[in-house]
mmCIF file of C-alpha atoms and ligand atoms in Angstrom:
data_model
loop_
_atom_site.group_PDB
_atom_site.id
_atom_site.type_symbol
_atom_site.label_atom_id
_atom_site.label_comp_id
_atom_site.label_asym_id
_atom_site.label_seq_id
_atom_site.Cartn_x
_atom_site.Cartn_y
_atom_site.Cartn_z
ATOM 1 C CA UNK F 1 -8.381 0.804 26.541
ATOM 2 C CA UNK F 2 -10.870 -1.401 28.327
ATOM 3 C CA UNK F 3 -11.495 -4.946 27.153
ATOM 4 C CA UNK F 4 -15.114 -6.005 27.618
ATOM 5 C CA UNK F 5 -16.934 -9.259 27.092
ATOM 6 C CA UNK F 6 -17.938 -7.955 23.687
ATOM 7 C CA UNK F 7 -14.642 -6.524 22.459
ATOM 8 C CA UNK F 8 -14.147 -7.315 18.785
ATOM 9 C CA UNK F 9 -10.700 -8.429 17.748
ATOM 10 C CA UNK F 10 -8.784 -7.370 14.644
ATOM 11 C CA UNK F 11 -5.155 -8.053 13.940
ATOM 12 C CA UNK F 12 -2.353 -8.639 11.516
ATOM 13 C CA UNK F 13 -0.879 -11.948 10.399
ATOM 14 C CA UNK F 14 2.615 -12.201 8.925
ATOM 15 C CA UNK F 15 6.137 -13.385 9.623
ATOM 16 C CA UNK F 16 8.055 -11.325 10.625
ATOM 17 C CA UNK F 17 5.385 -8.963 11.901
ATOM 18 C CA UNK F 18 6.431 -7.677 15.329
ATOM 19 C CA UNK F 19 7.599 -4.312 13.952
ATOM 20 C CA UNK F 20 4.293 -3.547 12.243
ATOM 21 C CA UNK F 21 2.992 0.015 12.658
ATOM 22 C CA UNK F 22 -0.614 -1.119 12.224
ATOM 23 C CA UNK F 23 -1.420 -1.860 15.913
ATOM 24 C CA UNK F 24 -0.507 1.715 16.894
ATOM 25 C CA UNK F 25 -2.532 3.143 14.004
ATOM 26 C CA UNK F 26 -5.688 1.036 14.449
ATOM 27 C CA UNK F 27 -5.821 1.087 18.255
ATOM 28 C CA UNK F 28 -5.500 4.896 18.192
ATOM 29 C CA UNK F 29 -8.392 4.999 15.720
ATOM 30 C CA UNK F 30 -10.605 2.633 17.769
ATOM 31 C CA UNK F 31 -9.938 4.733 20.859
ATOM 32 C CA UNK F 32 -10.681 7.991 19.055
ATOM 33 C CA UNK F 33 -14.128 6.729 18.009
ATOM 34 C CA UNK F 34 -14.770 4.888 21.282
ATOM 35 C CA UNK F 35 -15.205 1.602 19.483
ATOM 36 C CA UNK F 36 -15.054 -1.607 21.491
ATOM 37 C CA UNK F 37 -12.346 -3.055 19.225
ATOM 38 C CA UNK F 38 -8.749 -4.082 19.747
ATOM 39 C CA UNK F 39 -5.956 -4.749 17.208
ATOM 40 C CA UNK F 40 -3.219 -7.284 17.904
ATOM 41 C CA UNK F 41 -0.256 -8.896 16.161
ATOM 42 C CA UNK F 42 -0.277 -12.615 15.285
ATOM 43 C CA UNK F 43 2.959 -14.108 14.071
ATOM 44 C CA UNK F 44 1.867 -16.887 11.739
ATOM 45 C CA UNK F 45 4.431 -19.154 10.127
ATOM 46 C CA UNK F 46 4.047 -20.166 6.499
ATOM 47 C CA UNK F 47 3.072 -23.766 7.263
ATOM 48 C CA UNK F 48 0.461 -22.713 9.823
ATOM 49 C CA UNK F 49 -1.513 -20.318 7.666
ATOM 50 C CA UNK F 50 -4.487 -22.610 7.096
ATOM 51 C CA UNK F 51 -4.873 -23.341 10.813
ATOM 52 C CA UNK F 52 -4.632 -19.616 11.580
ATOM 53 C CA UNK F 53 -7.428 -18.762 9.162
ATOM 54 C CA UNK F 54 -9.665 -21.593 10.342
ATOM 55 C CA UNK F 55 -8.961 -20.466 13.909
ATOM 56 C CA UNK F 56 -9.741 -16.832 13.138
ATOM 57 C CA UNK F 57 -13.120 -17.967 11.858
ATOM 58 C CA UNK F 58 -13.980 -20.012 14.941
ATOM 59 C CA UNK F 59 -12.744 -17.276 17.270
ATOM 60 C CA UNK F 60 -14.963 -14.811 15.382
ATOM 61 C CA UNK F 61 -12.070 -12.431 14.776
ATOM 62 C CA UNK F 62 -13.627 -9.484 12.981
ATOM 63 C CA UNK F 63 -10.823 -8.552 10.653
ATOM 64 C CA UNK F 64 -7.248 -9.224 9.692
ATOM 65 C CA UNK F 65 -4.499 -7.493 7.822
ATOM 66 C CA UNK F 66 -2.255 -9.837 5.916
ATOM 67 C CA UNK F 67 1.397 -9.163 5.246
ATOM 68 C CA UNK F 68 4.495 -11.031 4.051
ATOM 69 C CA UNK F 69 4.640 -13.918 3.263
ATOM 70 C CA UNK F 70 0.894 -14.663 3.212
ATOM 71 C CA UNK F 71 -0.665 -12.076 0.864
ATOM 72 C CA UNK F 72 -1.104 -14.504 -1.994
ATOM 73 C CA UNK F 73 -1.225 -17.847 -0.151
ATOM 74 C CA UNK F 74 -4.119 -16.739 2.061
ATOM 75 C CA UNK F 75 -6.463 -16.390 -0.909
ATOM 76 C CA UNK F 76 -7.222 -20.114 -1.143
ATOM 77 C CA UNK F 77 -8.627 -20.162 2.408
ATOM 78 C CA UNK F 78 -11.139 -17.338 1.909
ATOM 79 C CA UNK F 79 -14.827 -17.615 0.953
ATOM 80 C CA UNK F 80 -14.857 -14.632 -1.363
ATOM 81 C CA UNK F 81 -12.299 -12.257 -2.900
ATOM 82 C CA UNK F 82 -13.017 -8.772 -4.144
ATOM 83 C CA UNK F 83 -12.409 -8.631 -7.906
ATOM 84 C CA UNK F 84 -9.420 -6.257 -7.988
ATOM 85 C CA UNK F 85 -7.686 -8.176 -5.192
ATOM 86 C CA UNK F 86 -8.210 -11.345 -7.219
ATOM 87 C CA UNK F 87 -6.765 -9.716 -10.334
ATOM 88 C CA UNK F 88 -3.757 -8.412 -8.395
ATOM 89 C CA UNK F 89 -3.308 -11.806 -6.743
ATOM 90 C CA UNK F 90 -2.938 -10.355 -3.263
ATOM 91 C CA UNK F 91 -5.100 -9.820 -0.207
ATOM 92 C CA UNK F 92 -4.008 -7.494 2.583
ATOM 93 C CA UNK F 93 -7.341 -7.218 4.405
ATOM 94 C CA UNK F 94 -9.852 -9.858 5.489
ATOM 95 C CA UNK F 95 -13.352 -9.173 6.771
ATOM 96 C CA UNK F 96 -15.145 -11.826 8.785
ATOM 97 C CA UNK F 97 -18.762 -11.175 7.856
ATOM 98 C CA UNK F 98 -20.793 -13.491 10.095
ATOM 99 C CA UNK F 99 -18.471 -16.390 9.391
ATOM 100 C CA UNK F 100 -17.793 -15.600 5.721
ATOM 101 C CA UNK F 101 -14.228 -14.495 5.104
ATOM 102 C CA UNK F 102 -13.919 -11.847 2.399
ATOM 103 C CA UNK F 103 -10.527 -10.739 1.035
ATOM 104 C CA UNK F 104 -9.658 -7.222 -0.135
ATOM 105 C CA UNK F 105 -6.567 -5.366 -1.216
ATOM 106 C CA UNK F 106 -6.373 -1.850 0.204
ATOM 107 C CA UNK F 107 -2.782 -1.030 -0.873
ATOM 108 C CA UNK F 108 -3.763 0.265 -4.307
ATOM 109 C CA UNK F 109 -6.808 2.079 -2.938
ATOM 110 C CA UNK F 110 -4.593 3.571 -0.232
ATOM 111 C CA UNK F 111 -2.063 4.879 -2.753
ATOM 112 C CA UNK F 112 -4.729 6.521 -4.907
ATOM 113 C CA UNK F 113 -6.509 7.992 -1.907
ATOM 114 C CA UNK F 114 -3.182 9.366 -0.621
ATOM 115 C CA UNK F 115 -2.726 11.188 -3.932
ATOM 116 C CA UNK F 116 -6.328 12.441 -4.083
ATOM 117 C CA UNK F 117 -6.442 13.617 -0.475
ATOM 118 C CA UNK F 118 -3.253 15.563 -1.135
ATOM 119 C CA UNK F 119 -4.874 17.344 -4.054
ATOM 120 C CA UNK F 120 -3.548 15.176 -6.886
ATOM 121 C CA UNK F 121 -6.162 13.902 -9.305
ATOM 122 C CA UNK F 122 -5.229 11.100 -11.716
ATOM 123 C CA UNK F 123 -8.014 11.791 -14.134
ATOM 124 C CA UNK F 124 -6.686 12.573 -17.613
ATOM 125 C CA UNK F 125 -3.086 12.405 -16.405
ATOM 126 C CA UNK F 126 0.006 10.439 -17.348
ATOM 127 C CA UNK F 127 1.326 8.290 -14.511
ATOM 128 C CA UNK F 128 4.866 6.949 -14.490
ATOM 129 C CA UNK F 129 5.185 3.998 -12.125
ATOM 130 C CA UNK F 130 8.574 2.668 -11.051
ATOM 131 C CA UNK F 131 8.277 -0.931 -9.871
ATOM 132 C CA UNK F 132 6.077 -3.889 -10.751
ATOM 133 C CA UNK F 133 6.367 -5.843 -7.469
ATOM 134 C CA UNK F 134 3.484 -6.373 -5.055
ATOM 135 C CA UNK F 135 2.884 -2.702 -4.297
ATOM 136 C CA UNK F 136 3.535 -1.620 -7.887
ATOM 137 C CA UNK F 137 0.984 -4.091 -9.201
ATOM 138 C CA UNK F 138 -1.699 -2.881 -6.774
ATOM 139 C CA UNK F 139 -1.058 0.760 -7.674
ATOM 140 C CA UNK F 140 -1.063 -0.080 -11.388
ATOM 141 C CA UNK F 141 -4.420 -1.902 -11.230
ATOM 142 C CA UNK F 142 -6.152 0.944 -9.417
ATOM 143 C CA UNK F 143 -4.276 3.723 -11.204
ATOM 144 C CA UNK F 144 -5.010 2.294 -14.670
ATOM 145 C CA UNK F 145 -8.730 2.824 -14.071
ATOM 146 C CA UNK F 146 -8.247 6.561 -13.542
ATOM 147 C CA UNK F 147 -5.380 7.785 -15.681
ATOM 148 C CA UNK F 148 -5.177 8.665 -19.363
ATOM 149 C CA UNK F 149 -1.807 6.998 -19.794
ATOM 150 C CA UNK F 150 0.293 4.639 -17.668
ATOM 151 C CA UNK F 151 3.974 3.770 -18.088
ATOM 152 C CA UNK F 152 5.413 1.013 -15.911
ATOM 153 C CA UNK F 153 9.186 0.662 -15.626
ATOM 154 C CA UNK F 154 10.761 -2.227 -13.751
ATOM 155 C CA UNK F 155 14.287 -3.542 -13.211
ATOM 156 C CA UNK F 156 13.087 -6.951 -14.401
ATOM 157 C CA UNK F 157 11.698 -5.659 -17.685
ATOM 158 C CA UNK F 158 9.462 -8.633 -18.439
ATOM 159 C CA UNK F 159 7.435 -8.060 -15.247
ATOM 160 C CA UNK F 160 6.638 -4.506 -16.373
ATOM 161 C CA UNK F 161 5.714 -5.691 -19.873
ATOM 162 C CA UNK F 162 3.497 -8.539 -18.622
ATOM 163 C CA UNK F 163 1.671 -6.272 -16.166
ATOM 164 C CA UNK F 164 1.165 -3.599 -18.823
ATOM 165 C CA UNK F 165 -0.258 -6.149 -21.239
ATOM 166 C CA UNK F 166 -2.793 -7.439 -18.724
ATOM 167 C CA UNK F 167 -3.901 -3.885 -17.911
ATOM 168 C CA UNK F 168 -4.014 -2.781 -21.536
ATOM 169 C CA UNK F 169 -6.315 -5.694 -22.363
ATOM 170 C CA UNK F 170 -8.488 -5.009 -19.333
ATOM 171 C CA UNK F 171 -8.801 -1.241 -19.611
ATOM 172 C CA UNK F 172 -7.983 -0.588 -23.274
ATOM 173 C CA UNK F 173 -5.844 2.427 -22.508
ATOM 174 C CA UNK F 174 -2.370 3.631 -23.412
ATOM 175 C CA UNK F 175 -0.453 1.398 -21.020
ATOM 176 C CA UNK F 176 3.116 0.242 -21.607
ATOM 177 C CA UNK F 177 5.922 -1.492 -19.764
ATOM 178 C CA UNK F 178 9.647 -1.044 -20.217
ATOM 179 C CA UNK F 179 13.036 -1.400 -18.565
ATOM 180 C CA UNK F 180 14.019 0.773 -15.624
ATOM 181 C CA UNK F 181 17.035 2.571 -17.057
ATOM 182 C CA UNK F 182 18.300 6.134 -16.845
ATOM 183 C CA UNK F 183 17.405 6.544 -20.499
ATOM 184 C CA UNK F 184 13.789 5.339 -20.204
ATOM 185 C CA UNK F 185 13.170 7.278 -16.992
ATOM 186 C CA UNK F 186 14.566 10.543 -18.372
ATOM 187 C CA UNK F 187 12.504 10.208 -21.548
ATOM 188 C CA UNK F 188 9.248 9.252 -19.827
ATOM 189 C CA UNK F 189 9.601 11.980 -17.216
ATOM 190 C CA UNK F 190 9.563 14.657 -19.912
ATOM 191 C CA UNK F 191 5.779 14.392 -20.301
ATOM 192 C CA UNK F 192 4.736 12.693 -17.057
ATOM 193 C CA UNK F 193 2.324 14.409 -14.638
ATOM 194 C CA UNK F 194 2.641 12.012 -11.708
ATOM 195 C CA UNK F 195 5.632 9.882 -10.697
ATOM 196 C CA UNK F 196 5.259 7.053 -8.179
ATOM 197 C CA UNK F 197 8.211 5.108 -6.824
ATOM 198 C CA UNK F 198 6.906 1.657 -5.895
ATOM 199 C CA UNK F 199 10.357 0.074 -5.625
ATOM 200 C CA UNK F 200 12.274 -0.305 -2.389
ATOM 201 C CA UNK F 201 15.088 1.954 -3.615
ATOM 202 C CA UNK F 202 15.787 4.709 -1.065
ATOM 203 C CA UNK F 203 14.709 2.622 1.917
ATOM 204 C CA UNK F 204 16.822 2.690 5.076
ATOM 205 C CA UNK F 205 19.759 1.944 5.375
ATOM 206 C CA UNK F 206 20.279 3.084 1.754
ATOM 207 C CA UNK F 207 18.773 6.495 2.462
ATOM 208 C CA UNK F 208 21.022 8.264 -0.038
ATOM 209 C CA UNK F 209 19.773 6.292 -3.064
ATOM 210 C CA UNK F 210 17.239 7.382 -5.656
ATOM 211 C CA UNK F 211 16.464 5.942 -9.077
ATOM 212 C CA UNK F 212 15.671 9.385 -10.408
ATOM 213 C CA UNK F 213 18.325 11.966 -11.168
ATOM 214 C CA UNK F 214 17.394 15.288 -9.563
ATOM 215 C CA UNK F 215 17.921 17.084 -12.884
ATOM 216 C CA UNK F 216 14.995 15.174 -14.481
ATOM 217 C CA UNK F 217 12.477 16.580 -11.989
ATOM 218 C CA UNK F 218 10.258 19.619 -12.685
ATOM 219 C CA UNK F 219 8.179 21.955 -10.504
ATOM 220 C CA UNK F 220 4.924 20.865 -12.214
ATOM 221 C CA UNK F 221 5.504 17.169 -11.420
ATOM 222 C CA UNK F 222 3.721 15.368 -8.565
ATOM 223 C CA UNK F 223 5.814 12.720 -6.828
ATOM 224 C CA UNK F 224 4.823 9.962 -4.434
ATOM 225 C CA UNK F 225 7.270 7.541 -2.849
ATOM 226 C CA UNK F 226 5.850 4.443 -1.159
ATOM 227 C CA UNK F 227 8.981 4.179 1.018
ATOM 228 C CA UNK F 228 8.276 5.581 4.506
ATOM 229 C CA UNK F 229 11.593 4.812 6.194
ATOM 230 C CA UNK F 230 13.044 7.463 5.982
ATOM 231 C CA UNK F 231 9.853 9.545 6.042
ATOM 232 C CA UNK F 232 11.397 11.831 3.441
ATOM 233 C CA UNK F 233 13.403 9.812 0.917
ATOM 234 C CA UNK F 234 16.119 11.239 -1.319
ATOM 235 C CA UNK F 235 13.614 11.266 -4.184
ATOM 236 C CA UNK F 236 11.138 13.236 -2.042
ATOM 237 C CA UNK F 237 13.845 15.695 -0.966
ATOM 238 C CA UNK F 238 15.031 16.214 -4.554
ATOM 239 C CA UNK F 239 11.456 16.693 -5.764
ATOM 240 C CA UNK F 240 10.712 19.196 -2.995
ATOM 241 C CA UNK F 241 13.822 21.180 -3.773
ATOM 242 C CA UNK F 242 12.750 21.747 -7.391
ATOM 243 C CA UNK F 243 9.303 22.811 -6.152
ATOM 244 C CA UNK F 244 7.407 19.639 -7.129
ATOM 245 C CA UNK F 245 4.456 18.467 -5.080
ATOM 246 C CA UNK F 246 5.420 15.518 -2.857
ATOM 247 C CA UNK F 247 3.356 12.849 -1.093
ATOM 248 C CA UNK F 248 5.179 10.635 1.413
ATOM 249 C CA UNK F 249 4.892 6.895 1.915
ATOM 250 C CA UNK F 250 3.320 7.576 5.300
ATOM 251 C CA UNK F 251 0.229 8.820 3.454
ATOM 252 C CA UNK F 252 -0.180 5.529 1.579
ATOM 253 C CA UNK F 253 0.248 3.624 4.830
ATOM 254 C CA UNK F 254 -2.400 5.761 6.521
ATOM 255 C CA UNK F 255 -4.937 5.490 3.710
ATOM 256 C CA UNK F 256 -4.545 1.722 3.209
ATOM 257 C CA UNK F 257 -5.129 1.438 6.962
ATOM 258 C CA UNK F 258 -8.101 3.775 6.757
ATOM 259 C CA UNK F 259 -9.659 1.624 4.033
ATOM 260 C CA UNK F 260 -9.213 -1.540 6.144
ATOM 261 C CA UNK F 261 -10.613 0.237 9.217
ATOM 262 C CA UNK F 262 -13.749 1.239 7.306
ATOM 263 C CA UNK F 263 -14.260 -2.322 6.025
ATOM 264 C CA UNK F 264 -14.160 -3.698 9.605
ATOM 265 C CA UNK F 265 -16.022 -0.991 11.526
ATOM 266 C CA UNK F 266 -18.340 0.719 9.001
ATOM 267 C CA UNK F 267 -17.182 4.017 10.495
ATOM 268 C CA UNK F 268 -15.299 6.759 8.633
ATOM 269 C CA UNK F 269 -11.641 6.403 9.623
ATOM 270 C CA UNK F 270 -10.116 9.160 11.797
ATOM 271 C CA UNK F 271 -7.273 9.714 9.351
ATOM 272 C CA UNK F 272 -5.582 12.505 11.294
ATOM 273 C CA UNK F 273 -5.311 10.398 14.447
ATOM 274 C CA UNK F 274 -4.042 7.440 12.417
ATOM 275 C CA UNK F 275 -1.342 9.589 10.792
ATOM 276 C CA UNK F 276 -0.267 10.963 14.185
ATOM 277 C CA UNK F 277 -0.039 7.439 15.608
ATOM 278 C CA UNK F 278 2.162 6.310 12.707
ATOM 279 C CA UNK F 279 4.443 9.330 12.991
ATOM 280 C CA UNK F 280 4.729 8.861 16.761
ATOM 281 C CA UNK F 281 5.608 5.192 16.337
ATOM 282 C CA UNK F 282 8.142 5.942 13.587
ATOM 283 C CA UNK F 283 9.781 8.540 15.795
ATOM 284 C CA UNK F 284 9.930 6.030 18.696
ATOM 285 C CA UNK F 285 11.647 3.621 16.312
ATOM 286 C CA UNK F 286 14.171 6.323 15.426
ATOM 287 C CA UNK F 287 12.812 6.913 11.902
ATOM 288 C CA UNK F 288 13.141 10.548 10.955
ATOM 289 C CA UNK F 289 12.691 12.843 7.985
HETATM 290 P P1 ATR E 1 6.715 -4.862 -2.680
HETATM 291 O O1 ATR E 1 5.641 -5.798 -2.251
HETATM 292 O O2 ATR E 1 7.157 -3.877 -1.640
HETATM 293 O O3 ATR E 1 6.422 -4.204 -3.985
HETATM 294 P P2 ATR E 1 8.446 -6.672 -4.079
HETATM 295 O O4 ATR E 1 7.259 -7.372 -4.618
HETATM 296 O O5 ATR E 1 9.617 -7.468 -3.634
HETATM 297 O O6 ATR E 1 8.037 -5.782 -2.858
HETATM 298 O O7 ATR E 1 8.918 -5.591 -5.165
HETATM 299 C C1 ATR E 1 10.040 -4.799 -5.010
HETATM 300 C C2 ATR E 1 10.164 -3.871 -6.235
HETATM 301 O O8 ATR E 1 11.335 -3.064 -6.093
HETATM 302 C C3 ATR E 1 10.307 -4.609 -7.537
HETATM 303 O O9 ATR E 1 9.730 -3.839 -8.566
HETATM 304 C C4 ATR E 1 11.838 -4.675 -7.695
HETATM 305 O O10 ATR E 1 12.277 -4.872 -9.020
HETATM 306 P P3 ATR E 1 12.407 -6.381 -9.626
HETATM 307 O O11 ATR E 1 11.011 -6.804 -9.999
HETATM 308 O O12 ATR E 1 13.297 -6.253 -10.790
HETATM 309 O O13 ATR E 1 12.997 -7.231 -8.520
HETATM 310 C C5 ATR E 1 12.189 -3.283 -7.216
HETATM 311 N N1 ATR E 1 13.591 -3.151 -6.797
HETATM 312 C C6 ATR E 1 14.160 -3.621 -5.668
HETATM 313 N N2 ATR E 1 15.470 -3.262 -5.605
HETATM 314 C C7 ATR E 1 15.710 -2.531 -6.733
HETATM 315 C C8 ATR E 1 16.858 -1.867 -7.269
HETATM 316 N N3 ATR E 1 18.029 -1.874 -6.618
HETATM 317 N N4 ATR E 1 16.733 -1.212 -8.437
HETATM 318 C C9 ATR E 1 15.558 -1.181 -9.092
HETATM 319 N N5 ATR E 1 14.440 -1.786 -8.643
HETATM 320 C C10 ATR E 1 14.504 -2.453 -7.488
#
């Protein structure tokens, strides 16, 4: 990679952020398309967020990804926020458009795109979403626009109910929230088409955990897990073994990155190269299937 006098800078702000997979993914993509761009990591502490954003503007940084703990707090420093990102209350991508900072959320878009690109259409389907945290909320907002029916189950029941109410009012569809119990999951799974785990259950080092009992899974179910460490979670393994279609968390990571890449560069993202870069990095970090 050659840095010129015109190289445009993108990056990620967060704390901690040094283990992010995004530099590998975006730099591979810039290189693939011969774009004079570079992607770097900026560790920004909570109390320095405002200065970082003001600085990014004066340094004419082209784009930023935003991760923990800044996804919500960053919103007040931006000039404009895309409507779904505003509704979700989180921004994970910033575009610097000639000095105007615009905030987007590409997590929900990434999750839906990951499903679609793997042959799973949400149109007319029933989606069962486990989790109403940051990622769950983003998936729910985007998913609710496509599906026929949405069920949200969350350990903290009230969060699922509140989210469902907001979405029901907004989209006027069959959307409900409930507790995340064996009983509710088993019942809902009986007529669900697509199951998405948007909780952190199953993430390393608790690789052997899954919220879903293997006996509740069916061959005609589509399953996506947002957890990508391990690449194949227990839920994904169980779903595969009954013959269900499975989409890994790596796909969501790739497609949220692809959406950010397209916002910054106006070029179609080289998704295959981005996926390879992620898988290479995960393998370097000792993350396996
Ligand atoms: P993210 O941004 O990754 O979604 P988050 O906002 O902290 O992270 O959300 C984590 C999600 O995983 C939440 O839905 C959380 O449930 P609560 O809202 O009840 O906290 C869920 N979660 C985490 N550990 C869990 C567990 N052991 N069992 C069930 N759900 C769990």
